Short mmCIF file of C-alpha atoms and ligand atoms in Angstrom, two decimals:
data_model
loop_
_atom_site.label_atom_id
_atom_site.label_comp_id
_atom_site.label_asym_id
_atom_site.label_seq_id
_atom_site.Cartn_x
_atom_site.Cartn_y
_atom_site.Cartn_z
CA MET A 1 -10.76 13.63 -15.80
CA ILE A 2 -12.99 11.50 -13.61
CA TYR A 3 -13.60 7.89 -14.76
CA ASN A 4 -16.95 7.33 -13.04
CA LYS A 5 -18.53 10.72 -12.26
CA LEU A 6 -21.58 9.19 -10.78
CA ALA A 7 -19.70 7.13 -8.19
CA GLU A 8 -16.83 9.52 -7.52
CA THR A 9 -18.67 12.86 -7.13
CA MET A 10 -21.94 12.03 -5.34
CA THR A 11 -22.75 14.06 -2.24
CA ARG A 12 -21.64 12.68 1.15
CA ARG A 13 -25.32 12.06 1.92
CA GLU A 14 -25.83 10.03 -1.23
CA MET A 15 -22.65 8.10 -0.47
CA GLY A 16 -23.84 7.34 3.06
CA GLU A 17 -27.15 6.10 1.80
CA LEU A 18 -25.55 3.91 -0.77
CA GLN A 19 -23.06 2.46 1.74
CA LEU A 20 -25.84 1.71 4.21
CA GLU A 21 -27.88 -0.11 1.65
CA ARG A 22 -24.88 -2.11 0.58
CA LEU A 23 -23.68 -2.78 4.11
CA LYS A 24 -27.02 -4.29 5.14
CA LYS A 25 -26.94 -6.42 2.04
CA ILE A 26 -23.38 -7.72 2.44
CA VAL A 27 -23.92 -8.47 6.16
CA ARG A 28 -26.99 -10.53 5.37
CA TYR A 29 -25.07 -12.22 2.57
CA ALA A 30 -21.96 -12.95 4.63
CA TYR A 31 -24.14 -14.32 7.48
CA ASN A 32 -26.10 -16.62 5.19
CA LYS A 33 -23.28 -17.86 3.08
CA VAL A 34 -20.23 -18.03 5.34
CA GLU A 35 -20.25 -20.20 8.49
CA PHE A 36 -17.33 -18.27 9.95
CA TYR A 37 -19.44 -15.05 10.01
CA ARG A 38 -22.61 -16.81 11.11
CA LYS A 39 -20.75 -18.33 14.12
CA LYS A 40 -19.19 -15.04 15.06
CA PHE A 41 -22.55 -13.25 14.91
CA ASP A 42 -24.34 -16.02 16.84
CA GLU A 43 -21.74 -16.06 19.54
CA ILE A 44 -22.55 -12.40 20.50
CA GLY A 45 -26.26 -12.65 19.58
CA LEU A 46 -25.97 -10.23 16.70
CA LYS A 47 -28.46 -10.52 13.78
CA PRO A 48 -27.95 -9.02 10.40
CA SER A 49 -31.24 -7.09 10.95
CA ASP A 50 -29.48 -5.34 13.88
CA ILE A 51 -27.48 -3.34 11.36
CA LYS A 52 -29.80 -0.34 10.76
CA THR A 53 -27.37 2.54 10.49
CA LEU A 54 -23.75 2.90 9.30
CA LYS A 55 -22.76 3.39 12.95
CA ASP A 56 -24.09 -0.10 13.77
CA ILE A 57 -21.03 -1.43 11.88
CA GLN A 58 -19.21 -1.07 15.17
CA ARG A 59 -21.22 -4.01 16.53
CA ILE A 60 -19.70 -6.31 14.04
CA PRO A 61 -16.63 -8.19 15.28
CA PHE A 62 -13.35 -7.51 13.52
CA THR A 63 -11.76 -10.00 11.01
CA VAL A 64 -8.00 -10.49 11.18
CA LYS A 65 -5.36 -12.09 8.98
CA SER A 66 -5.18 -15.25 11.05
CA ASP A 67 -8.97 -15.76 10.46
CA LEU A 68 -8.10 -16.11 6.77
CA ARG A 69 -5.19 -18.43 7.49
CA ASP A 70 -7.17 -20.52 9.99
CA ASN A 71 -9.85 -21.05 7.26
CA TYR A 72 -7.32 -21.95 4.58
CA PRO A 73 -7.86 -22.20 1.70
CA TYR A 74 -11.55 -21.57 0.93
CA GLY A 75 -13.27 -21.42 4.32
CA LEU A 76 -14.26 -17.70 4.03
CA SER A 77 -15.54 -18.14 0.45
CA ALA A 78 -19.26 -17.35 -0.04
CA VAL A 79 -19.61 -19.07 -3.38
CA SER A 80 -19.13 -22.56 -4.79
CA MET A 81 -16.19 -23.19 -7.13
CA ASP A 82 -18.30 -22.99 -10.31
CA LYS A 83 -18.76 -19.22 -9.59
CA VAL A 84 -15.09 -18.58 -8.85
CA VAL A 85 -13.10 -17.42 -11.88
CA ARG A 86 -9.77 -16.29 -10.30
CA ILE A 87 -7.73 -17.20 -7.21
CA HIS A 88 -4.99 -15.05 -5.75
CA ALA A 89 -2.88 -15.45 -2.61
CA SER A 90 -0.67 -13.24 -0.61
CA SER A 91 2.48 -14.87 0.76
CA GLY A 92 2.55 -14.36 4.52
CA THR A 93 5.80 -14.02 6.37
CA SER A 94 5.31 -17.51 7.70
CA GLY A 95 3.40 -20.60 6.84
CA LYS A 96 0.46 -20.82 4.53
CA PRO A 97 -0.60 -17.92 2.25
CA THR A 98 -3.93 -16.14 2.59
CA VAL A 99 -6.19 -17.05 -0.34
CA VAL A 100 -8.72 -14.78 -2.02
CA VAL A 101 -11.33 -15.88 -4.57
CA TYR A 102 -12.99 -13.70 -7.19
CA THR A 103 -16.31 -14.11 -9.11
CA LYS A 104 -16.86 -12.55 -12.55
CA ASN A 105 -18.59 -9.59 -10.88
CA ASP A 106 -15.65 -9.15 -8.42
CA LEU A 107 -13.26 -8.99 -11.38
CA ASP A 108 -15.46 -6.47 -13.01
CA MET A 109 -15.65 -4.31 -9.88
CA TRP A 110 -11.78 -4.60 -9.45
CA SER A 111 -11.15 -3.37 -12.96
CA GLU A 112 -13.51 -0.50 -12.49
CA CYS A 113 -11.71 0.50 -9.25
CA ILE A 114 -8.34 0.32 -10.96
CA ALA A 115 -9.61 2.32 -13.94
CA ARG A 116 -10.83 5.01 -11.52
CA LEU A 117 -7.45 5.32 -9.81
CA VAL A 118 -5.29 5.37 -12.86
CA VAL A 119 -7.45 8.12 -14.33
CA ALA A 120 -7.21 10.03 -11.10
CA ALA A 121 -3.42 9.75 -11.40
CA GLY A 122 -3.59 11.37 -14.83
CA CYS A 123 -3.68 8.39 -17.21
CA SER A 124 -5.94 7.92 -20.17
CA GLU A 125 -6.51 5.52 -23.01
CA LYS A 126 -3.58 7.23 -24.81
CA ASP A 127 -1.09 5.93 -22.36
CA VAL A 128 1.42 3.15 -22.84
CA VAL A 129 1.80 1.53 -19.48
CA GLN A 130 4.63 -0.79 -18.43
CA ILE A 131 3.62 -3.04 -15.54
CA CYS A 132 6.65 -4.23 -13.56
CA PHE A 133 4.71 -6.14 -10.93
CA GLY A 134 4.89 -9.92 -10.85
CA TYR A 135 2.06 -11.65 -12.75
CA GLY A 136 1.05 -14.50 -10.54
CA LEU A 137 -0.60 -15.11 -7.24
CA PHE A 138 0.35 -11.60 -6.20
CA THR A 139 -2.57 -9.27 -7.00
CA GLY A 140 -0.38 -6.36 -8.30
CA GLY A 141 0.27 -7.54 -11.86
CA PHE A 142 -3.16 -8.80 -12.87
CA GLY A 143 -4.98 -6.11 -10.92
CA LEU A 144 -3.41 -3.16 -12.63
CA HIS A 145 -3.41 -5.03 -15.95
CA TYR A 146 -7.21 -5.53 -16.33
CA GLY A 147 -8.04 -2.05 -14.95
CA LEU A 148 -5.72 -0.38 -17.43
CA GLU A 149 -7.11 -2.52 -20.23
CA ARG A 150 -10.60 -1.54 -19.17
CA LEU A 151 -9.61 2.05 -19.61
CA GLY A 152 -8.15 1.38 -22.99
CA ALA A 153 -4.55 2.05 -22.26
CA ALA A 154 -1.90 0.07 -24.12
CA VAL A 155 -0.47 -2.38 -21.53
CA ILE A 156 3.07 -3.78 -21.58
CA PRO A 157 2.89 -6.78 -19.26
CA ALA A 158 6.67 -6.72 -18.59
CA SER A 159 6.28 -8.41 -15.14
CA SER A 160 9.08 -8.26 -12.68
CA GLY A 161 12.75 -8.88 -13.09
CA ASN A 162 15.41 -8.35 -15.69
CA SER A 163 15.93 -4.64 -14.96
CA GLU A 164 18.13 -3.82 -17.98
CA ARG A 165 15.49 -5.29 -20.29
CA GLN A 166 12.78 -3.26 -18.48
CA LEU A 167 14.67 -0.12 -19.34
CA MET A 168 15.19 -1.25 -22.95
CA LEU A 169 11.43 -1.92 -23.37
CA MET A 170 10.55 1.39 -21.59
CA LYS A 171 12.63 3.30 -24.06
CA ASP A 172 11.79 1.27 -27.31
CA PHE A 173 8.11 0.85 -26.59
CA GLY A 174 7.72 4.48 -25.59
CA ALA A 175 6.16 3.77 -22.20
CA THR A 176 4.36 6.80 -20.76
CA ALA A 177 3.47 5.31 -17.45
CA LEU A 178 5.24 2.94 -15.08
CA VAL A 179 3.60 0.58 -12.62
CA SER A 180 5.79 -0.77 -9.81
CA THR A 181 6.78 -0.48 -6.21
CA PRO A 182 8.41 2.84 -5.35
CA SER A 183 11.65 1.19 -4.39
CA TYR A 184 11.82 -0.72 -7.75
CA ALA A 185 11.11 2.60 -9.61
CA LEU A 186 13.95 4.18 -7.83
CA TYR A 187 16.26 1.33 -8.64
CA LEU A 188 15.28 1.58 -12.35
CA GLY A 189 16.14 5.26 -12.19
CA GLU A 190 19.58 4.51 -10.68
CA LEU A 191 20.26 1.79 -13.21
CA ALA A 192 19.19 4.05 -16.14
CA GLU A 193 21.73 6.65 -14.93
CA LYS A 194 24.40 3.96 -14.59
CA LEU A 195 23.76 2.50 -18.04
CA GLY A 196 24.08 5.96 -19.57
CA TYR A 197 20.38 6.58 -20.48
CA ALA A 198 19.30 10.20 -20.56
CA LYS A 199 15.93 11.17 -19.10
CA SER A 200 14.94 12.27 -22.59
CA ASP A 201 15.33 8.64 -23.82
CA PHE A 202 12.14 7.93 -22.00
CA LYS A 203 8.63 9.35 -22.49
CA LEU A 204 7.49 8.64 -18.98
CA LYS A 205 4.78 11.00 -17.55
CA THR A 206 3.21 9.11 -14.73
CA GLY A 207 4.33 6.65 -12.09
CA LEU A 208 1.69 4.47 -10.49
CA PHE A 209 3.40 3.21 -7.34
CA GLY A 210 2.09 1.07 -4.58
CA SER A 211 2.30 -2.16 -2.57
CA GLU A 212 4.75 -0.74 -0.11
CA ALA A 213 5.14 2.38 2.04
CA SER A 214 6.73 5.50 0.56
CA THR A 215 7.57 8.90 1.72
CA PRO A 216 7.16 12.26 -0.17
CA GLU A 217 11.03 12.41 -0.19
CA ILE A 218 11.42 9.04 -1.95
CA MET A 219 8.72 10.00 -4.46
CA LYS A 220 10.60 13.17 -5.14
CA GLN A 221 13.84 11.26 -5.86
CA ILE A 222 11.95 8.96 -8.32
CA GLU A 223 10.42 12.00 -10.01
CA ASP A 224 13.87 13.57 -10.44
CA LYS A 225 15.39 10.45 -11.77
CA LEU A 226 12.67 9.27 -14.17
CA GLY A 227 11.16 12.63 -15.09
CA LEU A 228 7.58 11.60 -14.26
CA LYS A 229 4.82 12.52 -11.69
CA ALA A 230 4.89 9.93 -8.96
CA THR A 231 1.51 8.85 -7.54
CA ASN A 232 0.65 6.50 -4.79
CA ASN A 233 -2.01 3.84 -4.74
CA TYR A 234 -2.97 1.41 -2.01
CA GLY A 235 -4.65 -1.90 -1.53
CA LEU A 236 -4.31 -5.33 -0.03
CA SER A 237 -5.10 -8.83 -1.20
CA GLU A 238 -7.55 -9.70 1.58
CA ILE A 239 -9.83 -6.86 0.45
CA ILE A 240 -9.21 -6.99 -3.38
CA GLY A 241 -5.56 -6.21 -4.18
CA PRO A 242 -4.57 -2.80 -5.56
CA GLY A 243 -7.65 -0.62 -6.23
CA VAL A 244 -8.72 0.38 -2.72
CA SER A 245 -7.44 3.93 -3.09
CA GLY A 246 -5.21 6.14 -5.15
CA ASP A 247 -3.83 9.67 -5.40
CA CYS A 248 -5.38 12.33 -7.64
CA LEU A 249 -3.11 15.07 -8.98
CA PHE A 250 -3.74 17.38 -6.08
CA ASP A 251 -1.63 15.40 -3.66
CA THR A 252 -4.20 15.51 -0.86
CA GLY A 253 -4.30 11.83 0.01
CA MET A 254 -5.57 8.71 -1.72
CA HIS A 255 -9.24 8.68 -2.82
CA ILE A 256 -10.94 5.54 -1.47
CA ASN A 257 -13.34 3.69 -3.72
CA GLU A 258 -15.66 3.88 -0.77
CA ASP A 259 -18.83 2.78 -2.62
CA HIS A 260 -17.07 -0.66 -2.59
CA PHE A 261 -14.78 -0.43 0.49
CA TYR A 262 -15.94 1.06 3.70
CA PRO A 263 -13.21 2.54 5.78
CA GLU A 264 -12.96 3.13 9.53
CA ILE A 265 -10.00 4.26 11.67
CA ILE A 266 -9.60 2.56 15.04
CA ASP A 267 -7.28 2.84 18.05
CA GLU A 268 -5.02 -0.13 17.41
CA ASN A 269 -4.90 -0.92 21.13
CA THR A 270 -8.51 -0.62 22.18
CA GLY A 271 -10.28 -1.19 18.91
CA GLU A 272 -12.34 1.99 19.46
CA ILE A 273 -13.37 4.04 16.44
CA LEU A 274 -11.43 7.34 16.08
CA THR A 275 -13.11 10.24 14.43
CA ASP A 276 -9.89 12.15 14.01
CA GLY A 277 -6.16 11.53 13.64
CA PHE A 278 -4.00 8.53 12.88
CA GLY A 279 -4.99 5.00 13.75
CA GLU A 280 -5.43 1.54 12.17
CA LEU A 281 -7.35 1.29 8.95
CA VAL A 282 -10.24 -1.20 8.96
CA LEU A 283 -12.02 -2.05 5.76
CA THR A 284 -15.31 -3.71 4.94
CA THR A 285 -16.00 -4.88 1.39
CA LEU A 286 -19.47 -3.62 0.45
CA THR A 287 -20.01 -5.49 -2.83
CA LYS A 288 -17.61 -8.47 -2.97
CA GLU A 289 -19.29 -11.70 -3.82
CA GLY A 290 -16.50 -14.35 -3.75
CA MET A 291 -15.06 -13.50 -0.33
CA PRO A 292 -16.92 -10.72 1.53
CA ILE A 293 -14.79 -9.36 4.36
CA LEU A 294 -16.28 -7.56 7.27
CA ARG A 295 -14.19 -5.09 9.32
CA TYR A 296 -10.81 -6.32 8.30
CA ARG A 297 -7.97 -4.96 10.49
CA THR A 298 -5.32 -3.99 7.95
CA LYS A 299 -2.71 -3.01 10.52
CA ASP A 300 -1.89 -0.07 8.26
CA ILE A 301 -1.65 3.24 10.14
CA THR A 302 -3.26 6.22 8.42
CA ARG A 303 -6.01 8.90 8.82
CA LEU A 304 -9.02 9.93 6.78
CA PHE A 305 -9.86 13.28 5.21
CA TYR A 306 -13.44 14.08 4.40
CA GLU A 307 -13.13 17.63 3.21
CA PRO A 308 -13.85 18.17 -0.57
CA CYS A 309 -10.84 17.84 -2.88
CA ALA A 310 -10.03 20.33 -5.54
CA CYS A 311 -10.10 17.47 -8.17
CA GLY A 312 -13.89 17.40 -7.81
CA ARG A 313 -14.08 13.87 -6.34
CA THR A 314 -16.12 13.71 -3.12
CA THR A 315 -14.75 10.35 -1.90
CA VAL A 316 -12.98 10.23 1.37
CA ARG A 317 -9.17 10.24 1.14
CA MET A 318 -6.64 8.39 3.21
CA ASP A 319 -3.17 9.72 4.10
CA ARG A 320 -0.09 7.82 2.81
CA ILE A 321 0.50 4.90 5.16
CA LYS A 322 2.64 6.00 8.03
CA GLY A 323 3.59 2.35 8.90
CA ARG A 324 2.12 -0.86 9.86
CA SER A 325 1.33 -1.41 13.53
CA ASP A 326 3.46 -4.54 13.29
CA ASP A 327 6.29 -2.68 11.60
CA MET A 328 6.54 -0.27 14.43
CA LEU A 329 9.89 -0.65 16.26
CA LYS A 330 10.04 -0.25 19.98
CA ILE A 331 13.60 0.86 20.69
CA ARG A 332 14.61 1.69 24.23
CA GLY A 333 10.90 2.37 24.88
CA VAL A 334 10.51 4.75 21.98
CA ASN A 335 8.04 3.96 19.13
CA ILE A 336 9.70 4.34 15.70
CA PHE A 337 8.27 3.85 12.22
CA PRO A 338 10.79 3.04 9.49
CA SER A 339 9.04 5.79 7.39
CA GLN A 340 10.34 8.44 9.86
CA ILE A 341 13.91 7.27 9.13
CA GLU A 342 13.23 7.28 5.35
CA SER A 343 11.95 10.80 5.50
CA VAL A 344 15.12 12.04 7.17
CA LEU A 345 17.44 10.22 4.86
CA MET A 346 15.76 10.99 1.59
CA GLY A 347 15.69 14.61 2.47
CA MET A 348 19.46 14.78 2.43
CA PRO A 349 21.10 15.39 -0.96
CA GLU A 350 24.27 13.44 -0.26
CA ILE A 351 22.28 10.20 0.21
CA GLY A 352 21.24 7.77 -2.47
CA GLY A 353 17.93 6.03 -2.62
CA GLN A 354 18.73 2.98 -0.51
CA TYR A 355 19.07 2.28 3.19
CA GLU A 356 18.74 -0.58 5.68
CA ILE A 357 17.70 -0.58 9.28
CA ILE A 358 19.18 -3.19 11.66
CA VAL A 359 17.98 -3.52 15.25
CA LYS A 360 20.24 -5.44 17.71
CA ARG A 361 20.55 -5.94 21.35
CA GLU A 362 23.99 -5.62 22.93
CA ASN A 363 24.53 -5.79 26.73
CA PHE A 364 20.73 -5.60 27.19
CA MET A 365 20.65 -2.38 25.20
CA ASP A 366 18.81 -1.88 21.95
CA ILE A 367 20.92 -0.55 19.12
CA LEU A 368 19.45 1.09 16.03
CA GLU A 369 21.84 0.82 13.17
CA VAL A 370 21.18 2.54 9.92
CA LEU A 371 23.12 1.57 6.75
CA VAL A 372 23.01 4.46 4.33
CA GLU A 373 24.10 4.42 0.69
CA LEU A 374 26.06 7.40 -0.51
CA LYS A 375 25.05 9.10 -3.68
CA ASP A 376 28.56 9.90 -4.69
CA ALA A 377 31.47 7.45 -4.22
CA SER A 378 34.06 10.26 -4.23
CA LEU A 379 32.95 11.15 -0.67
CA LEU A 380 34.58 7.87 0.44
CA GLU A 381 38.02 9.30 -0.32
CA ASN A 382 37.77 11.98 2.22
CA TYR A 383 37.55 10.81 5.79
CA LYS A 384 36.75 14.23 7.27
CA ASP A 385 33.82 14.82 4.93
CA LEU A 386 32.58 11.35 5.55
CA ASP A 387 32.74 11.79 9.25
CA ALA A 388 30.93 15.12 9.06
CA LEU A 389 28.16 13.59 6.95
CA ARG A 390 27.86 10.64 9.36
CA ALA A 391 27.45 13.17 12.33
CA LYS A 392 24.90 15.14 10.37
CA ILE A 393 22.75 12.11 9.64
CA ARG A 394 22.97 10.99 13.30
CA HIS A 395 21.95 14.46 14.36
CA ASN A 396 18.99 14.76 11.91
CA LEU A 397 17.75 11.31 12.93
CA LYS A 398 17.96 12.21 16.62
CA THR A 399 15.99 15.37 16.07
CA VAL A 400 13.11 13.25 14.66
CA LEU A 401 13.37 10.00 16.57
CA GLN A 402 14.66 11.28 19.92
CA ILE A 403 17.12 8.47 20.23
CA ASP A 404 20.68 7.87 19.16
CA THR A 405 21.56 5.73 16.15
CA VAL A 406 24.58 4.08 14.74
CA VAL A 407 25.07 5.33 11.20
CA LYS A 408 27.12 3.39 8.68
CA LEU A 409 27.87 4.90 5.28
CA VAL A 410 28.22 2.46 2.40
CA GLU A 411 29.18 2.69 -1.30
CA PRO A 412 26.73 3.65 -4.00
CA LEU A 413 24.73 0.67 -5.35
CA SER A 414 26.05 -1.68 -2.71
CA LEU A 415 22.82 -2.43 -0.74
CA LYS A 416 20.46 -5.06 -1.92
CA ARG A 417 17.70 -4.06 -4.55
CA TYR A 418 14.26 -5.62 -4.65
CA GLU A 419 12.00 -6.17 -7.62
CA GLY A 420 8.86 -6.28 -5.43
CA LYS A 421 8.46 -4.99 -1.95
CA ALA A 422 11.70 -3.77 -0.41
CA LYS A 423 12.79 -5.31 2.91
CA ARG A 424 14.33 -2.43 4.93
CA VAL A 425 14.24 -3.63 8.49
CA THR A 426 16.04 -6.58 10.13
CA ASP A 427 15.30 -7.00 13.81
CA LEU A 428 17.81 -9.34 15.35
CA ARG A 429 16.50 -8.95 18.87
CA SER A 430 14.03 -11.88 18.89
O1 DLL B 501 0.47 -5.06 -2.15
C1 DLL B 501 -1.63 -4.93 -3.20
C2 DLL B 501 -1.13 -3.80 -4.12
C3 DLL B 501 -0.41 -4.18 -5.25
C4 DLL B 501 -1.36 -2.48 -3.80
C5 DLL B 501 0.03 -3.17 -6.07
C6 DLL B 501 -0.84 -1.48 -4.66
C7 DLL B 501 -0.22 -1.84 -5.81
P1 DLL B 501 -0.51 -7.32 -0.42
O2 DLL B 501 0.66 -8.01 -1.02
O3 DLL B 501 -1.56 -8.20 0.26
O4 DLL B 501 -1.21 -6.51 -1.53
O5 DLL B 501 0.04 -6.32 0.63
C8 DLL B 501 -0.83 -5.43 1.29
O6 DLL B 501 0.94 -3.80 1.44
O7 DLL B 501 -1.53 -3.92 3.98
C9 DLL B 501 0.17 -2.36 3.15
O8 DLL B 501 0.83 -2.72 4.31
C10 DLL B 501 1.14 -2.52 1.97
N1 DLL B 501 0.74 -1.50 0.95
C11 DLL B 501 0.09 -1.65 -0.21
N2 DLL B 501 0.04 -0.47 -0.89
C12 DLL B 501 0.62 0.42 -0.15
C13 DLL B 501 0.91 1.83 -0.25
C14 DLL B 501 -0.73 -5.50 -2.21
N3 DLL B 501 0.55 2.53 -1.32
C15 DLL B 501 -0.06 -4.50 2.19
N4 DLL B 501 1.57 2.46 0.75
C16 DLL B 501 -0.87 -3.41 2.84
C17 DLL B 501 1.95 1.77 1.86
C18 DLL B 501 1.11 -0.17 1.04
N5 DLL B 501 1.76 0.48 2.01
#
């Protein structure tokens, strides 16, 4: 099923024409309504009328997270408050949050984008969907909620927290789809096992997971535990929230709603556009009224696929996020993404779903320590087996990372669980 055939199956040429028309319009709009953009354009002598082709987008300066923070709270807004109907914010790691405002039309477009991605993931109006994202300033809860309602699904706005109750609701209300972060879904799966639920107690068919990085291996673990098909969807508050892109059932990358969000991949060091391979995703909102964003550097590392997909959608797809350029760990000169570690660990049957990465410096030397939760506590009773497993993990990690690690095995269910985005890395070097 395709939610909006017209938008999701147009030819590449039609899409290009639509994007150009919208790009010209949004650039003019941003220039006229937002002083921040006007100043940036004027500084380099760029006029909205200079944008004549899609390629001309390269002439527009990038927007970065600190631009939103520097203009806190409403500096990048293009409309007066009487046109604003919703305000969300993303909590940064430090200081003030970044604020995003939505007009009625923005909320309408947002719901449409979510409806498209949940249908692509296999949901319909027949589904009963439990949303375990927080309802609040975070965009996850409300974003998914209104899109699913638009589709006509039955929404259970469970919000985050109280995991035992989540499982009870899931069973009693007959939830067929689950919305959460992948790490929380995995935790719910573990907890269900611990509390003695059988997979057949639940009617789950589809997992709509997003808001944090995941690997195919962790998705597989969730599928095994909860008996559903795990799908990935991506987005960020600055651009809209969830709804930028999502998986179809062919597992070929996440289809981008590119009639609303124009993607580019750049070299994260030089800013140059890459036509092939991995780089930093840059997004431009093509239709957003409340807070148009031109060429936003997401810091998320991915690549784009333009070939047709077997599902019939013609929209460009993005690969799962390999990591964030600011998550990348430089250890003894080697670049490492936490997702590489996760792939190795989750591919090993003896290991449970949780791990933590700690980076330290001892005697001027970087140490990469990996805390790994065992699946089965009985292993702890046999020192020889434990030692052999530790050596195997070290070896497998070294094959992928090229550096040595310190592996610590810990008891099942002993590492911290998160209801939202999991925090896997602690870097103690700075
Ligand atoms: O996490 C929006 C969202 C909510 C997306 C629910 C999907 C589902 P922020 O809190 O602003 O917004 O965080 C955005 O989260 O730049 C990525 O680094 C990361 N992220 C989001 N989705 C994925 C994903 C929401 N599917 C930041 N895979 C983004 C990997 C993701 N990383």
